[in-house]
PDB file of C-alpha atoms in Angstrom:
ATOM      1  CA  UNK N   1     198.250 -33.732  91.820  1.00  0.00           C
ATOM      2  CA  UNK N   2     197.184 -32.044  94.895  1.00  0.00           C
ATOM      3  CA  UNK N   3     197.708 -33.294  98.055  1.00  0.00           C
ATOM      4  CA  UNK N   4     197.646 -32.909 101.754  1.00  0.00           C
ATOM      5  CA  UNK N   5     199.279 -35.672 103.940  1.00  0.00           C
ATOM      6  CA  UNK N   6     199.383 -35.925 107.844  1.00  0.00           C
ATOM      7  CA  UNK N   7     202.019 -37.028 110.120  1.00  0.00           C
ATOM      8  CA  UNK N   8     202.929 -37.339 113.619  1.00  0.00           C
ATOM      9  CA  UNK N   9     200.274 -39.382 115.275  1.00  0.00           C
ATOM     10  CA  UNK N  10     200.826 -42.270 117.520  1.00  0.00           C
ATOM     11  CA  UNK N  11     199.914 -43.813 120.841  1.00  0.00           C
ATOM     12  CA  UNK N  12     200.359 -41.325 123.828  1.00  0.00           C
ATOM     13  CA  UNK N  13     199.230 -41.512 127.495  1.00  0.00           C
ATOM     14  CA  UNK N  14     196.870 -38.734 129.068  1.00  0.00           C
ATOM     15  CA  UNK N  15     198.646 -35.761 130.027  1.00  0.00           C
ATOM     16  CA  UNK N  16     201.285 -36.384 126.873  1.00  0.00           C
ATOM     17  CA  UNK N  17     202.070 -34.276 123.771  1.00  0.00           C
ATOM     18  CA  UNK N  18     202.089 -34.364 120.214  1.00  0.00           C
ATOM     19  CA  UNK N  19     202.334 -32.539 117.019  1.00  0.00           C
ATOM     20  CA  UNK N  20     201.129 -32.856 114.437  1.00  0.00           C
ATOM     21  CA  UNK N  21     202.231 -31.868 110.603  1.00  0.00           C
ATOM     22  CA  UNK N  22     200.792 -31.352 106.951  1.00  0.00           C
ATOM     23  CA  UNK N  23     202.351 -31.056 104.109  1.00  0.00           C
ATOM     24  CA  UNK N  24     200.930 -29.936 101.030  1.00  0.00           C
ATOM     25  CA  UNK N  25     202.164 -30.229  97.506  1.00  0.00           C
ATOM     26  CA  UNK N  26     200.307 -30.029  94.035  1.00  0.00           C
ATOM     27  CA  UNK N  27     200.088 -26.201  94.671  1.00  0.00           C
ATOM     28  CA  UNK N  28     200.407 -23.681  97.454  1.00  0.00           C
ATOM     29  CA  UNK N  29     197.576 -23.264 100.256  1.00  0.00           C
ATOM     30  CA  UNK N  30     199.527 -19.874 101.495  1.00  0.00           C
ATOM     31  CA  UNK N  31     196.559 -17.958 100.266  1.00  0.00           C
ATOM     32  CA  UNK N  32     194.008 -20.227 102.016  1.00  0.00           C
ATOM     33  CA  UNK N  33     192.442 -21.172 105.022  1.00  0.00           C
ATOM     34  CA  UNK N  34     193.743 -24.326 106.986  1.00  0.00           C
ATOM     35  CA  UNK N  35     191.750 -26.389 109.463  1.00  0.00           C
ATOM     36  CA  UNK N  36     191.670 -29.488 111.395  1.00  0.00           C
ATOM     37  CA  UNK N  37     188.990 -32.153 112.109  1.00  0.00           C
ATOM     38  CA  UNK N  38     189.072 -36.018 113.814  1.00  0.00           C
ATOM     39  CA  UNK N  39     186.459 -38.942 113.425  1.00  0.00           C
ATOM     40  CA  UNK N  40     186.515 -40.948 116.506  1.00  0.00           C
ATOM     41  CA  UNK N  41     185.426 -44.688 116.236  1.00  0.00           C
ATOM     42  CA  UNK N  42     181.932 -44.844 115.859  1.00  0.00           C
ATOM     43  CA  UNK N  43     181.079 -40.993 115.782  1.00  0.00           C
ATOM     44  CA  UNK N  44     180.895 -38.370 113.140  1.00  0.00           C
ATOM     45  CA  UNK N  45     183.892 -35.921 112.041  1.00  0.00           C
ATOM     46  CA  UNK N  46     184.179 -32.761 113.959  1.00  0.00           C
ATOM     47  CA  UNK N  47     185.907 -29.463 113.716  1.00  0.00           C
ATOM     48  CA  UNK N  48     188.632 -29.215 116.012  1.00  0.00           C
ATOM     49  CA  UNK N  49     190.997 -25.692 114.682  1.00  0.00           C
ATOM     50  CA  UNK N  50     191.181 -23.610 111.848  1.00  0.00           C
ATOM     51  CA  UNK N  51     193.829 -21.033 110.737  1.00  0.00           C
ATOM     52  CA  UNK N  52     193.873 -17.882 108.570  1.00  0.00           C
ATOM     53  CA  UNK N  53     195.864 -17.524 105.501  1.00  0.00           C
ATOM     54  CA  UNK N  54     198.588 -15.329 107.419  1.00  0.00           C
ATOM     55  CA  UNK N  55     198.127 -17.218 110.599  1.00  0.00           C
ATOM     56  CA  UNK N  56     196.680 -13.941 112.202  1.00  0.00           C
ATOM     57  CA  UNK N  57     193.459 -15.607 113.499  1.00  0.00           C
ATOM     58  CA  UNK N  58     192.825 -19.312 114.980  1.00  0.00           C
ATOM     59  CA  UNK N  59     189.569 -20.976 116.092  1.00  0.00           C
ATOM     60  CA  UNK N  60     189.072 -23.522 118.217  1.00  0.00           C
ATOM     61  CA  UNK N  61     186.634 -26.037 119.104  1.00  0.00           C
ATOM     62  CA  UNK N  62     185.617 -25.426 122.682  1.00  0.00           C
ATOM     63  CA  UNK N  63     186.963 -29.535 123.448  1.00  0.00           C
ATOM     64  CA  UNK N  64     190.464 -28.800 122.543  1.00  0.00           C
ATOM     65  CA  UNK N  65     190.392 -24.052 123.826  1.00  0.00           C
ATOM     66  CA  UNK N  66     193.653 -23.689 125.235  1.00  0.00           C
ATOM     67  CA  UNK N  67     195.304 -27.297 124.791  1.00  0.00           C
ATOM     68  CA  UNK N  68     195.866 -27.299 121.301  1.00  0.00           C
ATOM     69  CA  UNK N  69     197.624 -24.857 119.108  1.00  0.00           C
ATOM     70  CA  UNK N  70     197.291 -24.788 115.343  1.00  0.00           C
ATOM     71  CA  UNK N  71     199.791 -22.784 113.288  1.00  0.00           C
ATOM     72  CA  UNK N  72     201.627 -22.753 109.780  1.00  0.00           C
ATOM     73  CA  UNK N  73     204.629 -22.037 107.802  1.00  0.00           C
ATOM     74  CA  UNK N  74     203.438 -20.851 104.828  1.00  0.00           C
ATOM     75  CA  UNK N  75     207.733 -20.897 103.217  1.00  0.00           C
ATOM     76  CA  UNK N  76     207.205 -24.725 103.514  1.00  0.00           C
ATOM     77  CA  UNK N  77     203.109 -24.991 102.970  1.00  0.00           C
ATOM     78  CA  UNK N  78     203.366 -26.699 106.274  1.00  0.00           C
ATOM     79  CA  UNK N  79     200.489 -26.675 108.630  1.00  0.00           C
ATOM     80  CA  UNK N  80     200.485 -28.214 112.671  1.00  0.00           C
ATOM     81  CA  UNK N  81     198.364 -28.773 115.176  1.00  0.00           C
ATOM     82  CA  UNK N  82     200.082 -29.154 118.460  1.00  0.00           C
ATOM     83  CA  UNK N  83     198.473 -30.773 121.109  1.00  0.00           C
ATOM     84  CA  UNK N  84     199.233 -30.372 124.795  1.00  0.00           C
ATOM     85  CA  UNK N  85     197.539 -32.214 128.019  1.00  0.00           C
ATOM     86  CA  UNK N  86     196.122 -35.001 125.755  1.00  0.00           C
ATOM     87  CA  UNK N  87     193.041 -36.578 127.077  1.00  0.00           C
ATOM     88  CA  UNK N  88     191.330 -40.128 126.150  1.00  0.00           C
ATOM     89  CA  UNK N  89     188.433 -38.742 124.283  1.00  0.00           C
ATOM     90  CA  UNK N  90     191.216 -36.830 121.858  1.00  0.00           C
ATOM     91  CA  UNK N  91     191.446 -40.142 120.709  1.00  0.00           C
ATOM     92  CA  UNK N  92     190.795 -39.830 116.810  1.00  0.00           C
ATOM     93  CA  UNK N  93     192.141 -40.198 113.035  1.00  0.00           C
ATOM     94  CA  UNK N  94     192.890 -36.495 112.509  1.00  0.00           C
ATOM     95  CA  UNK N  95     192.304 -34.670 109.311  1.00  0.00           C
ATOM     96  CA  UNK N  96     194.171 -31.567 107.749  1.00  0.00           C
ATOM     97  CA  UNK N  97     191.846 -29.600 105.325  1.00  0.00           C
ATOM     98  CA  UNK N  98     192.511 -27.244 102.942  1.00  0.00           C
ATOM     99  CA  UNK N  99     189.534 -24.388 102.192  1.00  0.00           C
ATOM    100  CA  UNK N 100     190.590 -22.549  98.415  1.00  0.00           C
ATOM    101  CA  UNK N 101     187.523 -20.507  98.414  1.00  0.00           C
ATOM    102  CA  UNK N 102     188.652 -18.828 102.232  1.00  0.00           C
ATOM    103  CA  UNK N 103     191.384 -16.758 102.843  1.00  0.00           C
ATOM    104  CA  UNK N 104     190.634 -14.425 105.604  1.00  0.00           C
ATOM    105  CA  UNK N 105     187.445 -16.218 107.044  1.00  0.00           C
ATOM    106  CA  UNK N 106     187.894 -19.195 109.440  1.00  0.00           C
ATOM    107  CA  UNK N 107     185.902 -22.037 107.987  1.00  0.00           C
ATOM    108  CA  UNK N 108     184.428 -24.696 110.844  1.00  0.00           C
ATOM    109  CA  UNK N 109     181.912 -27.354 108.479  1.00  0.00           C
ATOM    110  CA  UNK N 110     183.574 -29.440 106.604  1.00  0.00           C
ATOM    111  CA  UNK N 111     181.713 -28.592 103.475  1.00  0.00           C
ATOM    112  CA  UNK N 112     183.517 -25.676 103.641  1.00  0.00           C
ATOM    113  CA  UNK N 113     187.016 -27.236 102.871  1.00  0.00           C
ATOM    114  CA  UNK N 114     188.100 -28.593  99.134  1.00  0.00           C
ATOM    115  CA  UNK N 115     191.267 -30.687  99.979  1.00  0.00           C
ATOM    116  CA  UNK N 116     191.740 -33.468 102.615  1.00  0.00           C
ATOM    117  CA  UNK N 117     194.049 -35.436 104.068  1.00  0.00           C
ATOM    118  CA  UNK N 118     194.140 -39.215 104.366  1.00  0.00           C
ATOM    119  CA  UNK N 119     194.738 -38.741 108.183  1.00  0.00           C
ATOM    120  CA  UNK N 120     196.823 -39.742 110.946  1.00  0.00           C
ATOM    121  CA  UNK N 121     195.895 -41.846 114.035  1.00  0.00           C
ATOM    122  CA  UNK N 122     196.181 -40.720 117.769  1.00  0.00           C
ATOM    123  CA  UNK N 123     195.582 -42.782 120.445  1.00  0.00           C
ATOM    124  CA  UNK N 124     195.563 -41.705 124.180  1.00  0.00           C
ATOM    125  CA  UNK N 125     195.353 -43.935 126.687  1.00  0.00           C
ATOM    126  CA  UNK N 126     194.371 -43.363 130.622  1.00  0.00           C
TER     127      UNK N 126
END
């Protein structure tokens, strides 16, 4: 069975960090394209970073450019997102996605991605 499950979420005041971590299993996803999306309350999911099968190349949603860093180990089929100067509106359940048919390209719809997560909460407060 093949599956992708978050960790690391958790209540956190503005200005805080987190990281956080998926961990595949059922197969490896060191060929494939990684990304990361969050559903706040209320609003639809949106992209937030995406990742290369080497790691070579991110993309980032202009909301979260140079406060969040998404990377992977590929050894452990291990992807993170780390997020630094965490705001209110990061506020989310956040998704790790896996895209099978993507290796190279950096994949930013949803649609695009074959495996999900169940997701992980993170809560900022002001």
């Amino acid at each position: 069975q093949v599956r992708l499950v978050e960790s690391g979420g958790g209540l956190m005041q503005a200005g805080g960090s987190l990281r956080l971590s998926c961990a595949g299993s059922g197969r490896t996803f060191g060929n494939n394209g990684m990304g990361w999306f969050r559903q706040a309350p209320g609003k639809e999911r949106e992209f937030v970073a995406a990742i290369t099968w080497s790691g070579g190349n991110q993309y980032y949603a202009d909301s979260v450019k140079g406060r969040f860093t998404i990377s992977r180990d590929n050894s452990k089929n291990m992807v993170y997102l780390q997020m630094n100067s965490l705001k209110p509106e990061d506020t989310a359940v956040y998704y790790c996605a896996a895209s099978i048919r993507y290796s190279d390209y950096l994949p930013r719809n949803g649609y695009e991605y074959d495996y999900w997560g169940q997701g992980t909460q993170v809560t900022v407060s002001s």
